[in-house]
Amino acid sequence: MTLITTESQIAAKSPGKIPLRLVLVVPFVLQIFAAVGLTGWFSLRNGTIAVNNVTSQLRMEVLGRIKQQLHTYLETPHLVNAISVDAIRRFDLWNPNNMIPMRSYFFWQLQQFPTVNYISFGGERKEYAGADYKDDGTVVIEITDKSTNFINTIIKADKQGNPTEFKEVHIGYDPRIRPWYKTAKAAGKSQWNKIYQYYIQPSLGISASQPFYDKNGTFRGVVSTDLFLSEIGDFLQSLKIGKSGKTFIIERSGLLVASSTSENPFLKSKDGKETLILKAIESSVPLKVESVLGAGSIFYFDLDLPVASQYIESDSMNFSDKISGFRGETYKILLVDDRRENRNVLRNMLEPLGFKIMEACNGQEGLDQAAYFKPDLIITDLVMPVMGLKFCRKRNNKVCKNIFCG
């Protein structure tokens, strides 16, 4: 008789021993789990590092582009001052008894540099000349000389810079005591001034001022080019920095000067005057700062973005049944927007209805197109890098009378 002993019988007889199958299988399975786990962990870690590197590179590229655009925008006032000082000296525009030629020159300079809001000159004898935009888009010209008995006089100007309608006078205005004048005179060179309240209009602004010396090297006055704080905010909003990107300009004191958000860093009092009241850390997008002595400061912020609950393919969306049609005369419509996709949306909606569509990618091109094609309607973006708000202010222009700003 043959005795056959199975593995289970051996295990039963040896309760203290581990089965051979378990000894062989468990280490192998553990090795597989360890290898897969480590591989997944390293893949996730490397992927996270790669994403962070790409994000950092993209952030630096966007930051570099913003710096370049902002540098160009903020260098324009200094450029205007340098050109103006040279022109005043070369063409003998400075004459305390007759500031009209200089006033006319500033009017045309304002047309050539649409991103600036105010160009002026104040002299040692209280003489003054200037040109600036008002909120309604009109241009006013100012003069203080012998013809006005050295009283500051403000007049509305036509498209050629000629005086049309008397506006107001300011007997107490003296450019020599204004911040932009005293700072430039004391420094003896071109520089930015602190944010200040305008004497005539209840707005906050910042000016770049440059002293003017005649051919003999004698100090005669100061040329100043201004930017309104509200306009700086409009410029920041026009920068293309992604869907969630934000841009801020902060004073050394910590006050928020301008931002690409819709939040105003200043309030208007009952008399209409603007005052900076918002600290950067009190903004609706709280800013954090890290400073290193001798290296500078880095400002950053966090945004809580909602998670999309679903994704909709654009091809699956059909809006054709929303258009009811149009009957009547075919009109010419000019679309002005720096984003091509926005123009395409409007074109695809309006062209099938029979409208003749023309396009422009910025305010200056829109103005040229309007003068050439004479459209019946102009649909324009309000915020563009080149003549966005300025273009909307052309509503009083004959060729831009039917303009819709959105």
mmCIF file of C-alpha atoms in Angstrom:
data_model
loop_
_atom_site.group_PDB
_atom_site.id
_atom_site.type_symbol
_atom_site.label_atom_id
_atom_site.label_comp_id
_atom_site.label_asym_id
_atom_site.label_seq_id
_atom_site.Cartn_x
_atom_site.Cartn_y
_atom_site.Cartn_z
ATOM 1 C CA MET A 1 0.000 0.000 0.000
ATOM 2 C CA THR A 2 1.262 3.455 -1.022
ATOM 3 C CA LEU A 3 0.905 6.375 1.371
ATOM 4 C CA ILE A 4 0.307 9.753 -0.271
ATOM 5 C CA THR A 5 0.682 12.845 1.844
ATOM 6 C CA THR A 6 -0.718 16.121 0.443
ATOM 7 C CA GLU A 7 0.544 19.647 1.145
ATOM 8 C CA SER A 8 -2.569 20.456 3.094
ATOM 9 C CA GLN A 9 -1.995 17.423 5.243
ATOM 10 C CA ILE A 10 1.583 18.497 5.870
ATOM 11 C CA ALA A 11 0.412 21.985 6.781
ATOM 12 C CA ALA A 12 -2.153 20.480 9.092
ATOM 13 C CA LYS A 13 0.495 18.394 10.745
ATOM 14 C CA SER A 14 2.832 21.442 10.982
ATOM 15 C CA PRO A 15 0.648 24.283 12.233
ATOM 16 C CA GLY A 16 3.630 26.537 13.031
ATOM 17 C CA LYS A 17 4.996 26.630 9.470
ATOM 18 C CA ILE A 18 4.028 29.085 6.612
ATOM 19 C CA PRO A 19 2.743 27.465 3.407
ATOM 20 C CA LEU A 20 5.266 27.332 0.594
ATOM 21 C CA ARG A 21 2.799 28.933 -1.879
ATOM 22 C CA LEU A 22 2.395 31.954 0.388
ATOM 23 C CA VAL A 23 6.147 32.247 0.788
ATOM 24 C CA LEU A 24 6.628 32.291 -2.972
ATOM 25 C CA VAL A 25 3.676 34.520 -3.971
ATOM 26 C CA VAL A 26 3.638 37.257 -1.313
ATOM 27 C CA PRO A 27 7.178 38.618 -1.895
ATOM 28 C CA PHE A 28 6.569 38.653 -5.623
ATOM 29 C CA VAL A 29 3.297 40.564 -5.220
ATOM 30 C CA LEU A 30 4.909 42.999 -2.774
ATOM 31 C CA GLN A 31 7.689 43.692 -5.256
ATOM 32 C CA ILE A 32 5.156 44.394 -7.984
ATOM 33 C CA PHE A 33 3.171 46.767 -5.749
ATOM 34 C CA ALA A 34 6.351 48.521 -4.637
ATOM 35 C CA ALA A 35 7.588 48.918 -8.207
ATOM 36 C CA VAL A 36 4.237 50.170 -9.481
ATOM 37 C CA GLY A 37 3.797 52.490 -6.506
ATOM 38 C CA LEU A 38 7.258 53.984 -6.793
ATOM 39 C CA THR A 39 6.869 54.370 -10.546
ATOM 40 C CA GLY A 40 3.540 56.150 -10.079
ATOM 41 C CA TRP A 41 4.929 58.355 -7.326
ATOM 42 C CA PHE A 42 7.959 59.358 -9.386
ATOM 43 C CA SER A 43 5.741 59.976 -12.423
ATOM 44 C CA LEU A 44 3.383 62.159 -10.391
ATOM 45 C CA ARG A 45 6.310 64.001 -8.792
ATOM 46 C CA ASN A 46 8.047 64.587 -12.120
ATOM 47 C CA GLY A 47 4.765 65.648 -13.705
ATOM 48 C CA THR A 48 4.120 68.120 -10.896
ATOM 49 C CA ILE A 49 7.630 69.533 -11.239
ATOM 50 C CA ALA A 50 7.223 69.811 -15.013
ATOM 51 C CA VAL A 51 3.865 71.574 -14.669
ATOM 52 C CA ASN A 52 5.286 73.956 -12.072
ATOM 53 C CA ASN A 53 8.264 74.711 -14.319
ATOM 54 C CA VAL A 54 6.050 75.389 -17.324
ATOM 55 C CA THR A 55 3.721 77.512 -15.192
ATOM 56 C CA SER A 56 6.669 79.463 -13.814
ATOM 57 C CA GLN A 57 8.069 80.043 -17.307
ATOM 58 C CA LEU A 58 4.667 81.160 -18.567
ATOM 59 C CA ARG A 59 4.256 83.481 -15.581
ATOM 60 C CA MET A 60 7.664 85.024 -16.232
ATOM 61 C CA GLU A 61 6.852 85.481 -19.932
ATOM 62 C CA VAL A 62 3.550 87.167 -19.097
ATOM 63 C CA LEU A 63 5.256 89.305 -16.461
ATOM 64 C CA GLY A 64 7.937 90.320 -18.960
ATOM 65 C CA ARG A 65 5.305 91.298 -21.520
ATOM 66 C CA ILE A 66 3.369 93.320 -18.951
ATOM 67 C CA LYS A 67 6.550 95.087 -17.838
ATOM 68 C CA GLN A 68 7.392 95.951 -21.432
ATOM 69 C CA GLN A 69 3.920 97.318 -22.189
ATOM 70 C CA LEU A 70 3.777 99.202 -18.905
ATOM 71 C CA HIS A 71 7.265 100.604 -19.473
ATOM 72 C CA THR A 72 6.239 101.873 -22.910
ATOM 73 C CA TYR A 73 3.059 103.391 -21.480
ATOM 74 C CA LEU A 74 4.836 105.137 -18.607
ATOM 75 C CA GLU A 75 7.752 106.320 -20.743
ATOM 76 C CA THR A 76 5.420 108.205 -23.085
ATOM 77 C CA PRO A 77 5.018 111.250 -20.773
ATOM 78 C CA HIS A 78 8.808 111.630 -20.554
ATOM 79 C CA LEU A 79 9.046 111.357 -24.336
ATOM 80 C CA VAL A 80 6.368 114.033 -24.773
ATOM 81 C CA ASN A 81 8.228 116.323 -22.372
ATOM 82 C CA ALA A 82 11.542 115.879 -24.180
ATOM 83 C CA ILE A 83 9.954 116.617 -27.559
ATOM 84 C CA SER A 84 8.060 119.611 -26.164
ATOM 85 C CA VAL A 85 11.114 121.164 -24.490
ATOM 86 C CA ASP A 86 13.104 120.816 -27.704
ATOM 87 C CA ALA A 87 10.281 122.321 -29.806
ATOM 88 C CA ILE A 88 9.753 125.256 -27.409
ATOM 89 C CA ARG A 89 13.434 126.100 -27.543
ATOM 90 C CA ARG A 90 13.892 125.504 -31.275
ATOM 91 C CA PHE A 91 10.814 127.379 -32.480
ATOM 92 C CA ASP A 92 10.859 130.109 -29.812
ATOM 93 C CA LEU A 93 7.422 129.171 -28.496
ATOM 94 C CA TRP A 94 8.093 130.597 -25.045
ATOM 95 C CA ASN A 95 6.820 134.148 -24.707
ATOM 96 C CA PRO A 96 5.288 135.188 -21.352
ATOM 97 C CA ASN A 97 3.245 137.862 -23.095
ATOM 98 C CA ASN A 98 1.861 135.540 -25.779
ATOM 99 C CA MET A 99 1.395 131.860 -24.909
ATOM 100 C CA ILE A 100 -1.036 131.123 -27.761
ATOM 101 C CA PRO A 101 1.579 129.444 -30.050
ATOM 102 C CA MET A 102 2.624 127.127 -27.233
ATOM 103 C CA ARG A 103 -1.004 126.363 -26.400
ATOM 104 C CA SER A 104 -1.671 125.383 -30.019
ATOM 105 C CA TYR A 105 1.424 123.192 -30.029
ATOM 106 C CA PHE A 106 0.229 121.313 -26.933
ATOM 107 C CA PHE A 107 -3.171 120.744 -28.543
ATOM 108 C CA TRP A 108 -1.586 118.966 -31.488
ATOM 109 C CA GLN A 109 0.768 117.033 -29.243
ATOM 110 C CA LEU A 110 -2.278 115.724 -27.406
ATOM 111 C CA GLN A 111 -3.604 114.357 -30.708
ATOM 112 C CA GLN A 112 -0.298 112.641 -31.494
ATOM 113 C CA PHE A 113 -0.030 110.951 -28.099
ATOM 114 C CA PRO A 114 -3.553 109.729 -27.248
ATOM 115 C CA THR A 115 -2.470 107.799 -24.133
ATOM 116 C CA VAL A 116 -1.614 110.985 -22.209
ATOM 117 C CA ASN A 117 -4.301 113.189 -20.681
ATOM 118 C CA TYR A 118 -2.745 116.575 -20.047
ATOM 119 C CA ILE A 119 0.197 118.562 -21.465
ATOM 120 C CA SER A 120 1.114 121.939 -19.984
ATOM 121 C CA PHE A 121 3.799 124.539 -19.335
ATOM 122 C CA GLY A 122 4.153 126.818 -16.333
ATOM 123 C CA GLY A 123 6.628 129.688 -16.232
ATOM 124 C CA GLU A 124 8.476 131.831 -13.721
ATOM 125 C CA ARG A 125 6.312 134.833 -14.549
ATOM 126 C CA LYS A 126 3.102 132.901 -13.856
ATOM 127 C CA GLU A 127 2.542 132.361 -17.590
ATOM 128 C CA TYR A 128 0.814 129.107 -18.452
ATOM 129 C CA ALA A 129 -0.385 127.095 -21.467
ATOM 130 C CA GLY A 130 -2.001 123.686 -21.629
ATOM 131 C CA ALA A 131 -4.396 121.270 -23.311
ATOM 132 C CA ASP A 132 -6.281 118.363 -21.768
ATOM 133 C CA TYR A 133 -9.145 115.937 -22.252
ATOM 134 C CA LYS A 134 -12.367 116.167 -20.290
ATOM 135 C CA ASP A 135 -14.584 113.265 -19.234
ATOM 136 C CA ASP A 136 -16.957 113.882 -22.140
ATOM 137 C CA GLY A 137 -14.121 113.559 -24.663
ATOM 138 C CA THR A 138 -13.842 117.246 -25.484
ATOM 139 C CA VAL A 139 -10.503 119.039 -25.421
ATOM 140 C CA VAL A 140 -10.041 122.266 -23.520
ATOM 141 C CA ILE A 141 -7.142 124.678 -23.912
ATOM 142 C CA GLU A 142 -5.776 126.874 -21.142
ATOM 143 C CA ILE A 143 -3.756 130.048 -21.185
ATOM 144 C CA THR A 144 -2.322 132.567 -18.740
ATOM 145 C CA ASP A 145 -0.453 135.489 -20.276
ATOM 146 C CA LYS A 146 -0.639 139.224 -20.851
ATOM 147 C CA SER A 147 -3.773 138.863 -23.002
ATOM 148 C CA THR A 148 -5.668 137.390 -20.010
ATOM 149 C CA ASN A 149 -4.082 139.785 -17.506
ATOM 150 C CA PHE A 150 -2.231 136.709 -16.198
ATOM 151 C CA ILE A 151 -5.471 135.069 -15.086
ATOM 152 C CA ASN A 152 -5.852 131.388 -15.929
ATOM 153 C CA THR A 153 -8.498 131.105 -18.658
ATOM 154 C CA ILE A 154 -10.022 127.847 -19.919
ATOM 155 C CA ILE A 155 -11.715 127.593 -23.320
ATOM 156 C CA LYS A 156 -13.222 124.694 -25.271
ATOM 157 C CA ALA A 157 -11.443 123.906 -28.528
ATOM 158 C CA ASP A 158 -12.680 122.679 -31.894
ATOM 159 C CA LYS A 159 -11.053 119.895 -33.919
ATOM 160 C CA GLN A 160 -8.380 122.271 -35.160
ATOM 161 C CA GLY A 161 -7.505 123.536 -31.707
ATOM 162 C CA ASN A 162 -9.182 126.899 -32.192
ATOM 163 C CA PRO A 163 -10.989 128.425 -29.178
ATOM 164 C CA THR A 164 -14.759 128.098 -29.524
ATOM 165 C CA GLU A 165 -16.536 128.545 -26.210
ATOM 166 C CA PHE A 166 -15.382 130.311 -23.076
ATOM 167 C CA LYS A 167 -15.500 127.929 -20.132
ATOM 168 C CA GLU A 168 -14.149 129.440 -16.922
ATOM 169 C CA VAL A 169 -11.378 131.442 -15.251
ATOM 170 C CA HIS A 170 -9.330 130.765 -12.131
ATOM 171 C CA ILE A 171 -7.925 133.940 -10.652
ATOM 172 C CA GLY A 172 -5.935 132.212 -7.925
ATOM 173 C CA TYR A 173 -4.167 129.666 -10.106
ATOM 174 C CA ASP A 174 -0.370 129.964 -9.996
ATOM 175 C CA PRO A 175 1.637 127.159 -11.639
ATOM 176 C CA ARG A 176 4.739 128.064 -9.638
ATOM 177 C CA ILE A 177 3.273 126.654 -6.421
ATOM 178 C CA ARG A 178 1.946 123.423 -7.932
ATOM 179 C CA PRO A 179 3.690 120.147 -6.932
ATOM 180 C CA TRP A 180 4.797 119.239 -10.462
ATOM 181 C CA TYR A 181 6.442 122.651 -10.911
ATOM 182 C CA LYS A 182 8.288 122.830 -7.603
ATOM 183 C CA THR A 183 9.570 119.248 -7.841
ATOM 184 C CA ALA A 184 11.037 119.645 -11.337
ATOM 185 C CA LYS A 185 12.555 123.024 -10.535
ATOM 186 C CA ALA A 186 14.251 121.689 -7.417
ATOM 187 C CA ALA A 187 15.495 118.502 -9.109
ATOM 188 C CA GLY A 188 16.702 120.217 -12.274
ATOM 189 C CA LYS A 189 15.859 117.160 -14.356
ATOM 190 C CA SER A 190 12.956 115.123 -15.696
ATOM 191 C CA GLN A 191 11.196 112.950 -13.141
ATOM 192 C CA TRP A 192 7.897 111.608 -11.867
ATOM 193 C CA ASN A 193 5.992 113.487 -9.185
ATOM 194 C CA LYS A 194 3.863 112.174 -6.367
ATOM 195 C CA ILE A 195 0.175 111.604 -6.981
ATOM 196 C CA TYR A 196 -1.688 114.848 -6.455
ATOM 197 C CA GLN A 197 -5.116 116.462 -6.691
ATOM 198 C CA TYR A 198 -5.714 118.670 -9.713
ATOM 199 C CA TYR A 199 -6.409 122.311 -9.062
ATOM 200 C CA ILE A 200 -9.237 122.674 -11.558
ATOM 201 C CA GLN A 201 -10.863 119.266 -11.913
ATOM 202 C CA PRO A 202 -11.596 116.923 -8.985
ATOM 203 C CA SER A 203 -9.379 114.087 -10.208
ATOM 204 C CA LEU A 204 -6.186 112.403 -9.082
ATOM 205 C CA GLY A 205 -3.251 112.222 -11.440
ATOM 206 C CA ILE A 206 0.458 111.711 -11.726
ATOM 207 C CA SER A 207 2.737 113.842 -13.851
ATOM 208 C CA ALA A 208 6.154 113.588 -15.414
ATOM 209 C CA SER A 209 7.715 117.047 -15.405
ATOM 210 C CA GLN A 210 10.872 118.464 -16.950
ATOM 211 C CA PRO A 211 12.482 121.879 -16.399
ATOM 212 C CA PHE A 212 12.845 124.188 -19.398
ATOM 213 C CA TYR A 213 15.989 126.268 -19.894
ATOM 214 C CA ASP A 214 16.338 128.834 -22.667
ATOM 215 C CA LYS A 215 19.257 128.978 -25.113
ATOM 216 C CA ASN A 216 21.330 130.825 -22.517
ATOM 217 C CA GLY A 217 20.760 128.124 -19.908
ATOM 218 C CA THR A 218 18.403 130.229 -17.800
ATOM 219 C CA PHE A 219 15.550 128.406 -16.079
ATOM 220 C CA ARG A 220 12.229 129.631 -17.495
ATOM 221 C CA GLY A 221 9.623 127.103 -16.427
ATOM 222 C CA VAL A 222 8.460 123.481 -16.374
ATOM 223 C CA VAL A 223 6.800 121.244 -18.971
ATOM 224 C CA SER A 224 4.455 118.620 -17.534
ATOM 225 C CA THR A 225 2.633 115.632 -19.037
ATOM 226 C CA ASP A 226 -0.041 113.943 -16.936
ATOM 227 C CA LEU A 227 -1.835 110.626 -16.650
ATOM 228 C CA PHE A 228 -5.154 110.352 -14.817
ATOM 229 C CA LEU A 229 -5.242 107.456 -12.340
ATOM 230 C CA SER A 230 -8.527 106.269 -13.803
ATOM 231 C CA GLU A 231 -6.898 106.088 -17.240
ATOM 232 C CA ILE A 232 -3.999 104.034 -15.853
ATOM 233 C CA GLY A 233 -6.553 101.549 -14.523
ATOM 234 C CA ASP A 234 -8.186 101.381 -17.959
ATOM 235 C CA PHE A 235 -4.785 100.665 -19.491
ATOM 236 C CA LEU A 236 -4.093 97.825 -17.045
ATOM 237 C CA GLN A 237 -7.485 96.301 -17.830
ATOM 238 C CA SER A 238 -6.580 96.318 -21.537
ATOM 239 C CA LEU A 239 -3.486 94.137 -20.996
ATOM 240 C CA LYS A 240 -3.852 90.508 -22.101
ATOM 241 C CA ILE A 241 -2.796 88.544 -19.013
ATOM 242 C CA GLY A 242 -5.039 85.489 -19.167
ATOM 243 C CA LYS A 243 -8.461 84.807 -17.723
ATOM 244 C CA SER A 244 -7.392 84.956 -14.067
ATOM 245 C CA GLY A 245 -4.369 87.285 -14.230
ATOM 246 C CA LYS A 246 -4.365 90.576 -12.337
ATOM 247 C CA THR A 247 -2.018 93.568 -12.502
ATOM 248 C CA PHE A 248 -1.417 96.169 -9.802
ATOM 249 C CA ILE A 249 0.581 99.373 -9.457
ATOM 250 C CA ILE A 250 1.454 100.142 -5.836
ATOM 251 C CA GLU A 251 3.001 103.204 -4.253
ATOM 252 C CA ARG A 252 5.983 102.792 -1.926
ATOM 253 C CA SER A 253 3.647 103.784 0.895
ATOM 254 C CA GLY A 254 1.550 100.683 0.177
ATOM 255 C CA LEU A 255 -1.407 102.530 -1.346
ATOM 256 C CA LEU A 256 -2.949 100.967 -4.412
ATOM 257 C CA VAL A 257 -2.571 103.334 -7.386
ATOM 258 C CA ALA A 258 -4.267 101.330 -10.136
ATOM 259 C CA SER A 259 -5.253 97.758 -10.903
ATOM 260 C CA SER A 260 -6.656 95.662 -13.719
ATOM 261 C CA THR A 261 -9.697 94.832 -11.582
ATOM 262 C CA SER A 262 -12.887 96.871 -11.612
ATOM 263 C CA GLU A 263 -12.105 98.081 -8.098
ATOM 264 C CA ASN A 264 -11.317 101.785 -7.765
ATOM 265 C CA PRO A 265 -8.413 102.540 -5.395
ATOM 266 C CA PHE A 266 -9.905 105.954 -4.639
ATOM 267 C CA LEU A 267 -13.212 107.405 -3.509
ATOM 268 C CA LYS A 268 -14.973 110.605 -4.417
ATOM 269 C CA SER A 269 -16.017 112.920 -1.624
ATOM 270 C CA LYS A 270 -19.254 114.898 -1.594
ATOM 271 C CA ASP A 271 -17.615 117.723 -3.526
ATOM 272 C CA GLY A 272 -16.461 115.250 -6.192
ATOM 273 C CA LYS A 273 -12.772 115.193 -5.270
ATOM 274 C CA GLU A 274 -10.902 111.909 -5.517
ATOM 275 C CA THR A 275 -8.759 110.586 -2.655
ATOM 276 C CA LEU A 276 -6.523 107.505 -2.469
ATOM 277 C CA ILE A 277 -7.848 105.405 0.393
ATOM 278 C CA LEU A 278 -7.203 101.762 -0.463
ATOM 279 C CA LYS A 279 -4.123 99.925 0.746
ATOM 280 C CA ALA A 280 -2.864 97.067 -1.394
ATOM 281 C CA ILE A 281 -3.436 94.552 1.412
ATOM 282 C CA GLU A 282 -7.055 95.745 1.727
ATOM 283 C CA SER A 283 -7.876 95.167 -1.927
ATOM 284 C CA SER A 284 -10.634 92.762 -2.952
ATOM 285 C CA VAL A 285 -7.735 90.595 -4.167
ATOM 286 C CA PRO A 286 -5.492 90.669 -1.039
ATOM 287 C CA LEU A 287 -1.820 91.105 -1.915
ATOM 288 C CA LYS A 288 0.989 89.435 0.003
ATOM 289 C CA VAL A 289 4.580 90.626 -0.031
ATOM 290 C CA GLU A 290 7.981 89.040 0.456
ATOM 291 C CA SER A 291 10.886 91.472 0.821
ATOM 292 C CA VAL A 292 14.629 90.847 0.798
ATOM 293 C CA LEU A 293 16.962 93.618 1.895
ATOM 294 C CA GLY A 294 18.916 94.891 -1.083
ATOM 295 C CA ALA A 295 17.006 92.686 -3.540
ATOM 296 C CA GLY A 296 13.511 94.162 -3.567
ATOM 297 C CA SER A 297 9.971 92.970 -2.944
ATOM 298 C CA ILE A 298 7.725 90.421 -4.594
ATOM 299 C CA PHE A 299 3.967 90.939 -4.445
ATOM 300 C CA TYR A 300 1.698 87.974 -5.037
ATOM 301 C CA PHE A 301 -1.902 86.911 -4.470
ATOM 302 C CA ASP A 302 -4.129 83.841 -4.511
ATOM 303 C CA LEU A 303 -7.356 83.451 -6.426
ATOM 304 C CA ASP A 304 -10.078 80.944 -5.569
ATOM 305 C CA LEU A 305 -11.440 79.829 -8.927
ATOM 306 C CA PRO A 306 -14.676 77.826 -9.272
ATOM 307 C CA VAL A 307 -14.454 74.297 -10.653
ATOM 308 C CA ALA A 308 -16.477 73.747 -13.827
ATOM 309 C CA SER A 309 -19.272 71.254 -13.285
ATOM 310 C CA GLN A 310 -19.432 70.276 -16.931
ATOM 311 C CA TYR A 311 -17.710 70.864 -20.238
ATOM 312 C CA ILE A 312 -19.703 71.891 -23.285
ATOM 313 C CA GLU A 313 -18.275 71.454 -26.754
ATOM 314 C CA SER A 314 -18.653 74.710 -28.660
ATOM 315 C CA ASP A 315 -19.516 72.770 -31.830
ATOM 316 C CA SER A 316 -22.566 71.311 -30.101
ATOM 317 C CA MET A 317 -24.012 74.732 -29.334
ATOM 318 C CA ASN A 318 -26.356 76.076 -31.969
ATOM 319 C CA PHE A 319 -27.533 79.668 -31.836
ATOM 320 C CA SER A 320 -28.881 79.902 -35.363
ATOM 321 C CA ASP A 321 -32.472 79.717 -34.184
ATOM 322 C CA LYS A 322 -31.907 82.829 -32.058
ATOM 323 C CA ILE A 323 -31.563 85.098 -35.113
ATOM 324 C CA SER A 324 -34.960 86.160 -36.331
ATOM 325 C CA GLY A 325 -33.786 88.016 -39.444
ATOM 326 C CA PHE A 326 -33.633 91.587 -40.661
ATOM 327 C CA ARG A 327 -35.510 93.423 -43.365
ATOM 328 C CA GLY A 328 -34.794 96.791 -44.830
ATOM 329 C CA GLU A 329 -31.829 98.748 -46.088
ATOM 330 C CA THR A 330 -28.385 97.145 -45.896
ATOM 331 C CA TYR A 331 -26.210 99.072 -43.465
ATOM 332 C CA LYS A 332 -22.445 99.258 -43.066
ATOM 333 C CA ILE A 333 -21.158 98.287 -39.623
ATOM 334 C CA LEU A 334 -17.606 98.772 -38.362
ATOM 335 C CA LEU A 335 -16.387 96.365 -35.664
ATOM 336 C CA VAL A 336 -13.490 97.679 -33.562
ATOM 337 C CA ASP A 337 -11.926 95.221 -31.117
ATOM 338 C CA ASP A 338 -8.368 94.069 -30.452
ATOM 339 C CA ARG A 339 -9.596 90.484 -30.004
ATOM 340 C CA ARG A 340 -10.232 88.731 -33.301
ATOM 341 C CA GLU A 341 -12.532 86.157 -31.710
ATOM 342 C CA ASN A 342 -14.878 88.925 -30.535
ATOM 343 C CA ARG A 343 -14.996 90.428 -34.015
ATOM 344 C CA ASN A 344 -15.642 86.993 -35.516
ATOM 345 C CA VAL A 345 -18.623 86.406 -33.219
ATOM 346 C CA LEU A 346 -20.260 89.672 -34.294
ATOM 347 C CA ARG A 347 -19.364 89.155 -37.953
ATOM 348 C CA ASN A 348 -20.882 85.655 -37.967
ATOM 349 C CA MET A 349 -24.059 87.052 -36.423
ATOM 350 C CA LEU A 350 -24.453 90.127 -38.624
ATOM 351 C CA GLU A 351 -23.170 89.107 -42.055
ATOM 352 C CA PRO A 352 -25.856 86.426 -42.624
ATOM 353 C CA LEU A 353 -28.448 89.146 -42.040
ATOM 354 C CA GLY A 354 -27.115 91.154 -44.963
ATOM 355 C CA PHE A 355 -25.024 93.780 -43.173
ATOM 356 C CA LYS A 356 -21.751 94.869 -44.735
ATOM 357 C CA ILE A 357 -19.058 94.326 -42.091
ATOM 358 C CA MET A 358 -15.691 96.056 -41.756
ATOM 359 C CA GLU A 359 -13.140 95.407 -39.020
ATOM 360 C CA ALA A 360 -10.414 97.267 -37.137
ATOM 361 C CA CYS A 361 -8.101 95.914 -34.438
ATOM 362 C CA ASN A 362 -7.599 99.142 -32.455
ATOM 363 C CA GLY A 363 -8.960 102.641 -31.972
ATOM 364 C CA GLN A 364 -6.551 104.361 -34.363
ATOM 365 C CA GLU A 365 -7.325 101.910 -37.166
ATOM 366 C CA GLY A 366 -11.016 102.251 -36.344
ATOM 367 C CA LEU A 367 -10.814 106.013 -36.724
ATOM 368 C CA ASP A 368 -9.108 105.631 -40.106
ATOM 369 C CA GLN A 369 -11.677 103.054 -41.258
ATOM 370 C CA ALA A 370 -14.544 105.245 -40.100
ATOM 371 C CA ALA A 371 -13.209 108.224 -42.040
ATOM 372 C CA TYR A 372 -12.765 106.131 -45.200
ATOM 373 C CA PHE A 373 -15.857 103.857 -45.209
ATOM 374 C CA LYS A 374 -18.279 106.148 -43.295
ATOM 375 C CA PRO A 375 -20.169 103.289 -41.565
ATOM 376 C CA ASP A 376 -23.738 103.639 -40.359
ATOM 377 C CA LEU A 377 -22.868 102.063 -37.005
ATOM 378 C CA ILE A 378 -19.638 101.485 -35.078
ATOM 379 C CA ILE A 379 -19.477 98.758 -32.435
ATOM 380 C CA THR A 380 -16.289 99.115 -30.411
ATOM 381 C CA ASP A 381 -14.590 97.683 -27.378
ATOM 382 C CA LEU A 382 -14.081 100.232 -24.618
ATOM 383 C CA VAL A 383 -10.712 98.919 -23.413
ATOM 384 C CA MET A 384 -7.955 98.444 -26.019
ATOM 385 C CA PRO A 385 -4.187 98.998 -25.879
ATOM 386 C CA VAL A 386 -4.351 101.631 -28.626
ATOM 387 C CA MET A 387 -7.008 104.368 -28.382
ATOM 388 C CA GLY A 388 -9.702 102.335 -26.631
ATOM 389 C CA LEU A 389 -11.344 104.937 -24.426
ATOM 390 C CA LYS A 390 -9.974 107.700 -26.648
ATOM 391 C CA PHE A 391 -11.820 106.247 -29.631
ATOM 392 C CA CYS A 392 -15.103 106.183 -27.692
ATOM 393 C CA ARG A 393 -14.565 109.839 -26.875
ATOM 394 C CA LYS A 394 -14.782 110.594 -30.586
ATOM 395 C CA ARG A 395 -18.576 110.386 -30.414
ATOM 396 C CA ASN A 396 -18.768 114.103 -31.070
ATOM 397 C CA ASN A 397 -16.795 113.523 -34.267
ATOM 398 C CA LYS A 398 -18.975 113.566 -37.373
ATOM 399 C CA VAL A 399 -17.645 110.266 -38.757
ATOM 400 C CA CYS A 400 -18.051 108.565 -35.364
ATOM 401 C CA LYS A 401 -21.450 109.915 -34.364
ATOM 402 C CA ASN A 402 -23.131 106.476 -34.359
ATOM 403 C CA ILE A 403 -20.690 104.693 -32.074
ATOM 404 C CA PHE A 404 -21.662 102.025 -29.557
ATOM 405 C CA CYS A 405 -19.096 101.285 -26.819
ATOM 406 C CA GLY A 406 -19.273 97.949 -25.092
#
